[in-house]
């Protein structure tokens, strides 16, 4: 019984490490790097608890009277370990970049948001050709959007879409066809900045959007997912 309780305790500890990693970062209790470290610990502790629990289940003497406890320990520890493992696996499968735009040749620049990025570890300027190449390889579907409406009409619809997505609007410049906003991620509270540019194109408009993380070398696909969601909502 004692060994089974120890295994379950480690499984619960792993789950708690995972549960506090994001909210603690969001609340400013620690740096995001420490939050990632907690997730790594959750992975290793969870795996260790799962291995020990399975071994105890295979031993008749320790399994007797402890089967339910050990099964719970296995499920909790494996479930806990799976989440950070899946995150790391996803990160490795995606481009190691954090600045995504539908126009890699002439990306929309940040203007009003610049003061908000003063302390950001990622500079506001577009990284250049290497980032563009990686994006085109990883997210070839992200392209400028051509719409039939007039620029003013498209800009208003884009603004409503930004608001519907829960982003904080920083600036709206109708004369320049620009919207700037900040998105905050749910779990870690990361700040990603967004700029939208609407230009005349024939009888309609061309819309470009850019989303860039303030911290972190990889965004694990978050910025691309945000752009896709924006474009889907805009056209729905």
Short mmCIF file of C-alpha atoms in Angstrom, two decimals:
data_model
loop_
_atom_site.label_atom_id
_atom_site.label_comp_id
_atom_site.label_asym_id
_atom_site.label_seq_id
_atom_site.Cartn_x
_atom_site.Cartn_y
_atom_site.Cartn_z
CA UNK A 1 0.00 0.00 0.00
CA UNK A 2 2.85 2.35 0.87
CA UNK A 3 4.56 2.00 -2.52
CA UNK A 4 1.25 2.50 -4.34
CA UNK A 5 0.61 5.69 -2.39
CA UNK A 6 4.09 6.96 -3.21
CA UNK A 7 3.51 6.29 -6.92
CA UNK A 8 0.17 8.12 -6.81
CA UNK A 9 1.77 11.00 -4.90
CA UNK A 10 4.38 11.45 -7.61
CA UNK A 11 1.67 11.31 -10.28
CA UNK A 12 -0.26 14.06 -8.48
CA UNK A 13 2.91 16.13 -8.06
CA UNK A 14 3.53 15.88 -11.81
CA UNK A 15 -0.04 17.00 -12.51
CA UNK A 16 0.32 19.95 -10.14
CA UNK A 17 3.59 21.03 -11.79
CA UNK A 18 1.80 21.03 -15.13
CA UNK A 19 -1.24 22.88 -13.79
CA UNK A 20 0.73 25.75 -12.23
CA UNK A 21 3.28 26.21 -15.05
CA UNK A 22 1.06 28.37 -17.25
CA UNK A 23 -1.06 30.30 -14.72
CA UNK A 24 2.02 31.14 -12.64
CA UNK A 25 3.66 32.64 -15.71
CA UNK A 26 0.48 34.53 -16.64
CA UNK A 27 0.22 35.98 -13.12
CA UNK A 28 3.85 37.11 -13.19
CA UNK A 29 4.97 34.77 -10.41
CA UNK A 30 7.88 33.57 -12.53
CA UNK A 31 9.49 33.95 -15.95
CA UNK A 32 8.07 31.97 -18.88
CA UNK A 33 11.32 30.00 -19.07
CA UNK A 34 10.70 28.71 -15.55
CA UNK A 35 7.16 27.86 -16.61
CA UNK A 36 8.59 25.75 -19.44
CA UNK A 37 10.98 24.15 -16.95
CA UNK A 38 8.03 23.18 -14.75
CA UNK A 39 6.41 21.54 -17.76
CA UNK A 40 9.61 19.60 -18.41
CA UNK A 41 9.67 18.44 -14.79
CA UNK A 42 6.01 17.43 -15.11
CA UNK A 43 6.95 15.31 -18.12
CA UNK A 44 9.83 13.51 -16.40
CA UNK A 45 8.10 13.06 -13.04
CA UNK A 46 4.97 11.85 -14.81
CA UNK A 47 6.91 9.30 -16.85
CA UNK A 48 8.77 8.08 -13.76
CA UNK A 49 5.51 7.71 -11.83
CA UNK A 50 3.94 5.82 -14.75
CA UNK A 51 6.87 3.40 -15.02
CA UNK A 52 6.89 2.69 -11.28
CA UNK A 53 3.11 2.25 -11.20
CA UNK A 54 3.16 -0.21 -14.10
CA UNK A 55 5.95 -2.22 -12.45
CA UNK A 56 3.98 -2.35 -9.20
CA UNK A 57 0.91 -3.50 -11.12
CA UNK A 58 2.91 -6.36 -12.62
CA UNK A 59 3.99 -7.62 -9.19
CA UNK A 60 1.19 -9.69 -7.61
CA UNK A 61 2.18 -8.81 -4.06
CA UNK A 62 2.03 -5.03 -4.59
CA UNK A 63 -0.98 -5.26 -6.92
CA UNK A 64 -3.11 -7.03 -4.33
CA UNK A 65 -5.44 -4.49 -2.76
CA UNK A 66 -3.76 -1.60 -4.61
CA UNK A 67 -4.94 -2.22 -8.17
CA UNK A 68 -7.34 0.71 -8.38
CA UNK A 69 -4.84 3.09 -6.78
CA UNK A 70 -2.10 2.06 -9.18
CA UNK A 71 -4.35 2.29 -12.25
CA UNK A 72 -5.30 5.84 -11.21
CA UNK A 73 -1.60 6.64 -10.78
CA UNK A 74 -0.84 5.32 -14.28
CA UNK A 75 -3.68 7.28 -15.88
CA UNK A 76 -2.84 10.53 -14.08
CA UNK A 77 0.90 10.30 -14.74
CA UNK A 78 0.57 9.31 -18.40
CA UNK A 79 -2.05 11.99 -19.03
CA UNK A 80 0.19 14.57 -17.39
CA UNK A 81 3.29 13.49 -19.31
CA UNK A 82 1.43 13.40 -22.63
CA UNK A 83 0.55 17.11 -22.65
CA UNK A 84 4.10 18.55 -22.49
CA UNK A 85 5.42 15.74 -24.69
CA UNK A 86 2.82 16.51 -27.35
CA UNK A 87 3.70 20.21 -27.10
CA UNK A 88 7.40 19.54 -27.63
CA UNK A 89 6.63 17.15 -30.49
CA UNK A 90 4.42 19.77 -32.14
CA UNK A 91 7.11 22.43 -31.72
CA UNK A 92 9.69 20.20 -33.41
CA UNK A 93 7.38 19.58 -36.37
CA UNK A 94 6.77 23.28 -37.08
CA UNK A 95 9.04 26.10 -38.30
CA UNK A 96 11.14 27.48 -35.44
CA UNK A 97 9.88 31.04 -35.93
CA UNK A 98 7.61 33.50 -34.14
CA UNK A 99 6.81 36.15 -36.79
CA UNK A 100 4.14 35.17 -39.32
CA UNK A 101 2.70 37.30 -42.11
CA UNK A 102 0.70 36.91 -45.31
CA UNK A 103 3.20 39.17 -47.08
CA UNK A 104 6.78 38.05 -46.48
CA UNK A 105 8.16 40.46 -49.10
CA UNK A 106 6.62 43.61 -47.65
CA UNK A 107 5.21 42.66 -44.24
CA UNK A 108 2.91 45.16 -42.49
CA UNK A 109 5.02 47.15 -40.01
CA UNK A 110 4.14 47.82 -36.39
CA UNK A 111 3.65 51.49 -35.54
CA UNK A 112 1.41 52.18 -32.55
CA UNK A 113 2.46 48.93 -30.88
CA UNK A 114 6.17 49.78 -30.89
CA UNK A 115 6.15 51.33 -27.37
CA UNK A 116 4.41 48.22 -26.04
CA UNK A 117 7.23 46.07 -27.39
CA UNK A 118 9.99 48.21 -25.87
CA UNK A 119 10.91 45.51 -23.33
CA UNK A 120 10.14 42.54 -25.58
CA UNK A 121 12.97 40.12 -26.25
CA UNK A 122 11.85 39.78 -29.89
CA UNK A 123 12.46 42.99 -31.88
CA UNK A 124 9.53 44.44 -33.87
CA UNK A 125 11.34 44.38 -37.23
CA UNK A 126 10.72 41.49 -39.60
CA UNK A 127 13.53 38.94 -39.37
CA UNK A 128 14.01 38.66 -43.14
CA UNK A 129 14.63 36.06 -45.82
CA UNK A 130 15.35 33.06 -43.60
CA UNK A 131 12.13 33.54 -41.63
CA UNK A 132 10.21 34.03 -44.88
CA UNK A 133 11.68 30.81 -46.29
CA UNK A 134 10.78 28.81 -43.18
CA UNK A 135 7.26 30.21 -43.19
CA UNK A 136 6.70 29.40 -46.84
CA UNK A 137 7.85 25.83 -46.20
CA UNK A 138 5.74 25.38 -43.08
CA UNK A 139 2.68 27.50 -43.83
CA UNK A 140 2.37 27.81 -47.63
CA UNK A 141 -1.37 28.51 -47.32
CA UNK A 142 -0.88 31.90 -45.66
CA UNK A 143 -1.19 34.41 -48.48
CA UNK A 144 -2.56 37.92 -49.02
CA UNK A 145 -6.35 38.01 -49.15
CA UNK A 146 -8.15 39.69 -52.06
CA UNK A 147 -11.67 40.87 -51.22
CA UNK A 148 -14.42 42.48 -53.27
CA UNK A 149 -15.31 45.24 -50.78
CA UNK A 150 -13.89 48.76 -50.67
CA UNK A 151 -10.91 49.27 -48.31
CA UNK A 152 -12.98 51.20 -45.74
CA UNK A 153 -15.60 48.46 -45.68
CA UNK A 154 -13.00 45.70 -45.38
CA UNK A 155 -11.20 47.58 -42.61
CA UNK A 156 -14.40 47.83 -40.57
CA UNK A 157 -15.11 44.15 -41.03
CA UNK A 158 -11.52 43.33 -40.07
CA UNK A 159 -11.88 45.45 -36.92
CA UNK A 160 -15.04 43.61 -35.92
CA UNK A 161 -13.27 40.29 -36.49
CA UNK A 162 -10.37 41.38 -34.27
CA UNK A 163 -12.82 42.34 -31.53
CA UNK A 164 -14.77 39.10 -31.91
CA UNK A 165 -11.52 37.17 -31.45
CA UNK A 166 -11.00 38.87 -28.11
CA UNK A 167 -7.92 40.86 -29.06
CA UNK A 168 -7.16 44.21 -27.46
CA UNK A 169 -7.31 46.92 -30.13
CA UNK A 170 -4.34 49.27 -29.86
CA UNK A 171 -4.88 51.49 -32.91
CA UNK A 172 -7.18 51.95 -35.88
CA UNK A 173 -5.95 54.20 -38.68
CA UNK A 174 -8.60 54.34 -41.46
CA UNK A 175 -6.57 56.75 -43.61
CA UNK A 176 -3.62 54.35 -43.57
CA UNK A 177 -5.75 51.21 -43.73
CA UNK A 178 -4.16 49.81 -40.58
CA UNK A 179 -5.33 48.05 -37.43
CA UNK A 180 -3.01 47.09 -34.59
CA UNK A 181 -3.99 44.82 -31.73
CA UNK A 182 -2.59 42.52 -29.06
CA UNK A 183 -3.65 38.94 -28.42
CA UNK A 184 -3.07 37.26 -25.06
CA UNK A 185 -2.73 33.48 -24.99
CA UNK A 186 -4.97 31.61 -22.57
CA UNK A 187 -2.61 29.41 -20.58
CA UNK A 188 0.71 31.26 -20.31
CA UNK A 189 -0.63 34.75 -20.99
CA UNK A 190 1.89 35.40 -23.78
CA UNK A 191 1.43 38.68 -25.64
CA UNK A 192 1.40 38.42 -29.43
CA UNK A 193 1.03 41.58 -31.50
CA UNK A 194 -1.05 41.79 -34.66
CA UNK A 195 -1.07 44.36 -37.45
CA UNK A 196 -3.55 44.34 -40.34
CA UNK A 197 -3.10 46.30 -43.54
CA UNK A 198 -5.87 46.95 -46.09
CA UNK A 199 -4.99 48.44 -49.49
CA UNK A 200 -6.95 49.14 -52.70
CA UNK A 201 -6.63 46.36 -55.27
CA UNK A 202 -8.45 46.92 -58.55
CA UNK A 203 -12.14 47.27 -57.75
CA UNK A 204 -11.68 45.65 -54.34
CA UNK A 205 -9.12 45.39 -51.57
CA UNK A 206 -6.06 43.43 -50.56
CA UNK A 207 -5.66 42.51 -46.90
CA UNK A 208 -2.45 41.42 -45.20
CA UNK A 209 -2.00 40.43 -41.60
CA UNK A 210 1.04 39.86 -39.43
CA UNK A 211 1.21 38.27 -35.99
CA UNK A 212 4.41 38.27 -33.91
CA UNK A 213 5.25 36.98 -30.44
CA UNK A 214 6.96 39.29 -27.95
CA UNK A 215 8.97 36.47 -26.35
CA UNK A 216 10.15 33.02 -27.33
CA UNK A 217 12.02 31.74 -30.36
CA UNK A 218 9.22 29.41 -31.45
CA UNK A 219 5.50 30.15 -31.23
CA UNK A 220 4.53 26.46 -31.65
CA UNK A 221 2.24 27.47 -34.50
CA UNK A 222 0.17 29.95 -32.47
CA UNK A 223 0.60 32.94 -34.79
CA UNK A 224 -0.22 30.96 -37.92
CA UNK A 225 -3.29 29.50 -36.22
CA UNK A 226 -4.39 33.00 -35.22
CA UNK A 227 -4.03 34.29 -38.79
CA UNK A 228 -5.97 31.33 -40.18
CA UNK A 229 -8.75 31.85 -37.67
CA UNK A 230 -8.91 35.57 -38.45
CA UNK A 231 -9.14 34.95 -42.19
CA UNK A 232 -11.79 32.26 -41.75
CA UNK A 233 -13.91 34.50 -39.52
CA UNK A 234 -13.45 37.49 -41.82
CA UNK A 235 -14.79 35.55 -44.78
CA UNK A 236 -17.58 33.71 -42.97
#
